[in-house]
Amino acid sequence: MPETGTTMRAVLFHRKGDPAVLACEDVPVPAVPPGHVLVRVEAAGVNFADVVRRAGDGYPVPTPLPYTLGTEFAGTVARLGDQVDQHAVGDRVFGLVDPVTSGCYAEYVAVPAMAAYPLPDWLDPADSTALLVQGLTAFLALRDGVRLAEGDSVLVLGAAGGLGSLAVQIARELRAGLVVGAASTPEKLALITELGADDAVNYSEPGWVERAVAATGGRGFDTALLAGDREVIAGALGAMAPFGRIRLLGANDPGALVVDFMAEMGAGRLSANETIGFFTLTHYASPAMWPEVGVAMRTLLEQVRGRTLSPVVRHRFPLAEAAAAHRQIENRATTGKVVLIP
């Protein structure tokens, strides 16, 4: 392994704004506190939450400036802090960092040793980042959020994105009876059906809700994972069966999550006794939940190794092109996972 120097390249922003505020700079390599490991980053995941945080549009955690984005990493252990015995220098690892601290858009990141999962030899580092925020959210939102039962029908908005593309496949593994994905272009619809969805609808076209419901025989969906524009989310509320279970996962703007449910009832877009709520990984961030998260991650790894789950990583950008990656996401020009390669 190359010798670790004292400086590294990292992407920072000194003020919030458009993608142009992201700059690749020389900064000190992080110190390695006790109980931590220093990881040489080989892949850093990019999520829509990073775009929201950079723009300053309602991200729920304060952002100290200057700041380095990124919560997902994969790479090799370069240095050990004191009191670390579960890893060795040279180990391949992947995992999540606390979004309160600076992140993974960098050549090195210091992380708690407990937060670094062993990265199997057969798994590409970039593919592994897809299993973290997006993979865990998809799996846990289906299993714990909407409590998907065998035979249930499920609607997935944004089904060609990093999260949605995994949710379609995981729903199949959880024995959903019907999986319908929604996206905005013919190319994305083709990917959704390639991933195993029973049907795919274009939510940029009039009448998409009716076409989605038709796939259920007119009954509506038992469960739904919703993300996107306010209008699309509101429209999807009308696609549910009585007692439908909905989880909101994110939005293209914070206002999209502020849905006036009384108004939607008046518009006739809510079915009887729907259960609607938000789903985030925050509940699983406490140390008490780490064993449960570990079980979920092992399940995802088993599915990938068994070829029943395929991470879709179609956009790999050099670290210095983080701004271009953000522009692509903002322009909805991506499918699957977006990754930076230091």
Tab-separated table of C-alpha atoms in Angstrom, residues 104-334:
chain	number	residue	atom	x	y	z
A	104	CYS	CA	-16.176	11.047	1.894
A	105	TYR	CA	-15.609	13.209	-1.199
A	106	ALA	CA	-11.896	12.851	-0.462
A	107	GLU	CA	-8.878	10.601	-0.902
A	108	TYR	CA	-8.975	9.614	2.781
A	109	VAL	CA	-11.626	9.526	5.489
A	110	ALA	CA	-11.367	8.640	9.197
A	111	VAL	CA	-14.297	6.544	10.418
A	112	PRO	CA	-15.218	4.603	13.582
A	113	ALA	CA	-13.893	1.064	13.229
A	114	MET	CA	-17.365	-0.288	14.025
A	115	ALA	CA	-18.782	1.638	11.038
A	116	ALA	CA	-16.458	-0.073	8.529
A	117	TYR	CA	-17.921	-3.295	7.137
A	118	PRO	CA	-15.577	-5.880	5.570
A	119	LEU	CA	-15.746	-5.485	1.782
A	120	PRO	CA	-15.887	-8.913	0.110
A	121	ASP	CA	-13.248	-9.609	-2.532
A	122	TRP	CA	-15.952	-10.331	-5.100
A	123	LEU	CA	-17.690	-6.950	-4.692
A	124	ASP	CA	-16.592	-3.872	-6.633
A	125	PRO	CA	-16.037	-0.852	-4.341
A	126	ALA	CA	-18.356	1.354	-6.412
A	127	ASP	CA	-21.103	-1.278	-6.342
A	128	SER	CA	-20.777	-1.544	-2.568
A	129	THR	CA	-21.617	2.140	-2.086
A	130	ALA	CA	-25.018	1.519	-3.695
A	131	LEU	CA	-25.900	-0.831	-0.838
A	132	LEU	CA	-25.372	1.756	1.899
A	133	VAL	CA	-27.789	4.711	2.089
A	134	GLN	CA	-29.859	3.617	-0.890
A	135	GLY	CA	-29.731	-0.150	-0.420
A	136	LEU	CA	-30.413	-0.046	3.308
A	137	THR	CA	-33.192	2.512	2.834
A	138	ALA	CA	-34.875	0.414	0.147
A	139	PHE	CA	-34.641	-2.809	2.165
A	140	LEU	CA	-35.668	-1.372	5.525
A	141	ALA	CA	-38.421	0.838	4.074
A	142	LEU	CA	-39.996	-2.213	2.444
A	143	ARG	CA	-39.484	-4.570	5.372
A	144	ASP	CA	-40.082	-2.248	8.325
A	145	GLY	CA	-41.655	0.883	6.823
A	146	VAL	CA	-44.547	-0.407	4.706
A	147	ARG	CA	-44.178	-3.948	6.117
A	148	LEU	CA	-44.398	-5.522	2.678
A	149	ALA	CA	-46.121	-8.899	2.918
A	150	GLU	CA	-45.958	-11.785	0.477
A	151	GLY	CA	-48.336	-11.120	-2.391
A	152	ASP	CA	-48.634	-7.357	-1.784
A	153	SER	CA	-48.557	-4.954	-4.702
A	154	VAL	CA	-46.011	-2.136	-4.540
A	155	LEU	CA	-45.549	1.127	-6.444
A	156	VAL	CA	-42.038	2.619	-6.584
A	157	LEU	CA	-41.590	6.213	-7.747
A	158	GLY	CA	-38.188	7.123	-9.167
A	159	ALA	CA	-37.665	3.436	-9.844
A	160	ALA	CA	-34.685	3.978	-12.169
A	161	GLY	CA	-32.673	5.901	-9.581
A	162	GLY	CA	-30.113	4.563	-7.160
A	163	LEU	CA	-32.681	3.797	-4.467
A	164	GLY	CA	-35.606	2.905	-6.689
A	165	SER	CA	-33.638	0.481	-8.860
A	166	LEU	CA	-32.749	-1.488	-5.728
A	167	ALA	CA	-36.274	-1.234	-4.278
A	168	VAL	CA	-37.744	-2.868	-7.385
A	169	GLN	CA	-35.411	-5.854	-7.028
A	170	ILE	CA	-35.709	-6.126	-3.245
A	171	ALA	CA	-39.507	-6.074	-3.457
A	172	ARG	CA	-39.250	-9.090	-5.728
A	173	GLU	CA	-36.977	-10.848	-3.218
A	174	LEU	CA	-39.524	-10.119	-0.474
A	175	ARG	CA	-42.138	-11.894	-2.624
A	176	ALA	CA	-44.262	-8.937	-3.656
A	177	GLY	CA	-47.138	-10.039	-5.842
A	178	LEU	CA	-46.883	-7.063	-8.208
A	179	VAL	CA	-44.117	-4.488	-8.663
A	180	VAL	CA	-44.744	-1.359	-10.732
A	181	GLY	CA	-42.076	1.302	-11.171
A	182	ALA	CA	-42.534	4.887	-12.312
A	183	ALA	CA	-39.970	7.160	-13.971
A	184	SER	CA	-39.758	10.022	-16.467
A	185	THR	CA	-38.203	8.733	-19.722
A	186	PRO	CA	-38.560	5.703	-22.013
A	187	GLU	CA	-34.940	4.742	-21.294
A	188	LYS	CA	-35.619	4.670	-17.565
A	189	LEU	CA	-38.790	2.636	-18.074
A	190	ALA	CA	-36.769	0.066	-20.027
A	191	LEU	CA	-34.323	-0.241	-17.121
A	192	ILE	CA	-37.170	-0.726	-14.636
A	193	THR	CA	-38.612	-3.664	-16.548
A	194	GLU	CA	-35.108	-5.066	-17.075
A	195	LEU	CA	-34.720	-5.104	-13.286
A	196	GLY	CA	-37.801	-7.280	-12.897
A	197	ALA	CA	-40.760	-4.924	-12.482
A	198	ASP	CA	-44.066	-6.226	-13.813
A	199	ASP	CA	-44.847	-2.857	-15.364
A	200	ALA	CA	-43.377	0.628	-15.713
A	201	VAL	CA	-45.233	3.910	-16.208
A	202	ASN	CA	-44.055	7.374	-17.234
A	203	TYR	CA	-45.120	9.867	-14.572
A	204	SER	CA	-44.373	12.810	-16.874
A	205	GLU	CA	-47.340	11.818	-19.056
A	206	PRO	CA	-51.006	12.610	-18.324
A	207	GLY	CA	-52.992	9.646	-17.050
A	208	TRP	CA	-50.021	7.852	-15.513
A	209	VAL	CA	-51.843	7.182	-12.246
A	210	GLU	CA	-54.718	5.486	-14.059
A	211	ARG	CA	-52.274	3.342	-16.032
A	212	ALA	CA	-50.487	2.323	-12.845
A	213	VAL	CA	-53.745	1.403	-11.114
A	214	ALA	CA	-54.813	-0.594	-14.173
A	215	ALA	CA	-51.858	-2.913	-13.540
A	216	THR	CA	-53.499	-3.847	-10.216
A	217	GLY	CA	-56.773	-4.709	-11.918
A	218	GLY	CA	-58.208	-1.419	-10.694
A	219	ARG	CA	-57.796	-2.223	-7.001
A	220	GLY	CA	-54.865	0.083	-6.281
A	221	PHE	CA	-51.565	-0.600	-4.539
A	222	ASP	CA	-51.117	-2.142	-1.109
A	223	THR	CA	-47.804	-0.343	-0.565
A	224	ALA	CA	-45.793	2.491	-2.107
A	225	LEU	CA	-42.371	4.108	-1.795
A	226	LEU	CA	-42.684	7.706	-2.952
A	227	ALA	CA	-40.078	10.303	-3.925
A	228	GLY	CA	-40.003	13.082	-6.501
A	229	ASP	CA	-41.889	16.296	-7.241
A	230	ARG	CA	-44.820	17.464	-5.132
A	231	GLU	CA	-47.253	16.953	-8.017
A	232	VAL	CA	-46.029	13.415	-8.669
A	233	ILE	CA	-46.177	12.471	-4.983
A	234	ALA	CA	-49.680	13.925	-4.643
A	235	GLY	CA	-50.808	12.070	-7.752
A	236	ALA	CA	-49.485	8.775	-6.445
A	237	LEU	CA	-51.733	9.084	-3.392
A	238	GLY	CA	-54.619	8.333	-5.728
A	239	ALA	CA	-53.081	5.022	-6.773
A	240	MET	CA	-53.522	3.304	-3.415
A	241	ALA	CA	-55.902	0.557	-2.344
A	242	PRO	CA	-57.924	0.885	0.869
A	243	PHE	CA	-55.591	0.470	3.857
A	244	GLY	CA	-52.630	1.220	1.598
A	245	ARG	CA	-49.290	1.811	3.315
A	246	ILE	CA	-47.119	4.673	2.027
A	247	ARG	CA	-43.646	5.850	2.940
A	248	LEU	CA	-42.200	9.138	1.669
A	249	LEU	CA	-38.462	8.747	1.081
A	250	GLY	CA	-37.408	12.095	-0.329
A	251	ALA	CA	-38.223	14.862	-2.749
A	252	ASN	CA	-36.709	17.034	-5.455
A	253	ASP	CA	-37.518	20.042	-3.266
A	254	PRO	CA	-38.355	20.176	0.449
A	255	GLY	CA	-41.807	21.634	-0.265
A	256	ALA	CA	-42.762	18.438	-2.062
A	257	LEU	CA	-42.879	16.659	1.284
A	258	VAL	CA	-45.304	19.191	2.745
A	259	VAL	CA	-48.462	17.576	1.406
A	260	ASP	CA	-51.839	18.969	2.490
A	261	PHE	CA	-53.520	15.653	3.138
A	262	MET	CA	-56.885	17.261	3.905
A	263	ALA	CA	-56.776	18.921	0.492
A	264	GLU	CA	-55.838	15.623	-1.112
A	265	MET	CA	-58.845	14.010	0.559
A	266	GLY	CA	-61.018	16.755	-0.908
A	267	ALA	CA	-59.491	16.130	-4.318
A	268	GLY	CA	-60.465	12.482	-4.020
A	269	ARG	CA	-56.855	11.309	-4.178
A	270	LEU	CA	-56.754	9.476	-0.863
A	271	SER	CA	-58.271	6.033	-0.445
A	272	ALA	CA	-59.891	4.780	2.738
A	273	ASN	CA	-57.670	4.370	5.788
A	274	GLU	CA	-54.308	4.900	4.103
A	275	THR	CA	-51.269	4.967	6.375
A	276	ILE	CA	-48.775	7.639	5.320
A	277	GLY	CA	-45.423	8.408	6.899
A	278	PHE	CA	-41.802	9.390	6.319
A	279	PHE	CA	-38.942	6.905	6.279
A	280	THR	CA	-35.281	7.709	6.937
A	281	LEU	CA	-32.297	5.800	8.279
A	282	THR	CA	-32.102	8.128	11.301
A	283	HIS	CA	-33.885	5.572	13.505
A	284	TYR	CA	-31.142	3.053	12.706
A	285	ALA	CA	-28.221	5.415	13.408
A	286	SER	CA	-28.007	4.784	17.159
A	287	PRO	CA	-25.443	2.197	18.330
A	288	ALA	CA	-28.299	0.103	19.718
A	289	MET	CA	-29.559	-0.415	16.151
A	290	TRP	CA	-26.171	-1.186	14.555
A	291	PRO	CA	-26.590	-4.972	14.955
A	292	GLU	CA	-29.925	-4.747	13.128
A	293	VAL	CA	-28.324	-2.703	10.363
A	294	GLY	CA	-25.567	-5.319	10.145
A	295	VAL	CA	-28.168	-8.056	9.647
A	296	ALA	CA	-29.805	-6.018	6.886
A	297	MET	CA	-26.448	-5.430	5.177
A	298	ARG	CA	-25.581	-9.132	5.306
A	299	THR	CA	-28.931	-9.865	3.662
A	300	LEU	CA	-28.174	-7.415	0.857
A	301	LEU	CA	-24.700	-8.884	0.352
A	302	GLU	CA	-26.162	-12.393	0.149
A	303	GLN	CA	-28.618	-11.195	-2.490
A	304	VAL	CA	-25.852	-9.562	-4.531
A	305	ARG	CA	-23.650	-12.649	-4.334
A	306	GLY	CA	-26.625	-14.829	-5.261
A	307	ARG	CA	-27.279	-12.553	-8.259
A	308	THR	CA	-30.822	-11.742	-7.181
A	309	LEU	CA	-29.815	-8.120	-6.532
A	310	SER	CA	-27.703	-6.106	-8.954
A	311	PRO	CA	-26.500	-2.621	-8.002
A	312	VAL	CA	-26.910	-0.282	-10.969
A	313	VAL	CA	-23.801	1.929	-11.132
A	314	ARG	CA	-23.785	3.773	-14.454
A	315	HIS	CA	-22.125	7.061	-13.547
A	316	ARG	CA	-18.534	7.174	-12.282
A	317	PHE	CA	-16.890	10.587	-12.052
A	318	PRO	CA	-13.327	11.501	-11.070
A	319	LEU	CA	-13.216	13.212	-7.675
A	320	ALA	CA	-12.385	16.554	-9.294
A	321	GLU	CA	-15.625	16.360	-11.320
A	322	ALA	CA	-17.982	16.304	-8.332
A	323	ALA	CA	-19.701	19.424	-9.659
A	324	ALA	CA	-20.505	17.629	-12.913
A	325	ALA	CA	-21.962	14.717	-10.950
A	326	HIS	CA	-24.229	17.096	-9.039
A	327	ARG	CA	-25.362	18.780	-12.262
A	328	GLN	CA	-26.278	15.431	-13.774
A	329	ILE	CA	-28.378	14.560	-10.727
A	330	GLU	CA	-30.093	17.960	-10.710
A	331	ASN	CA	-30.887	17.593	-14.416
A	332	ARG	CA	-32.345	14.101	-13.826
A	333	ALA	CA	-29.860	12.748	-16.341
A	334	THR	CA	-28.791	9.763	-14.228
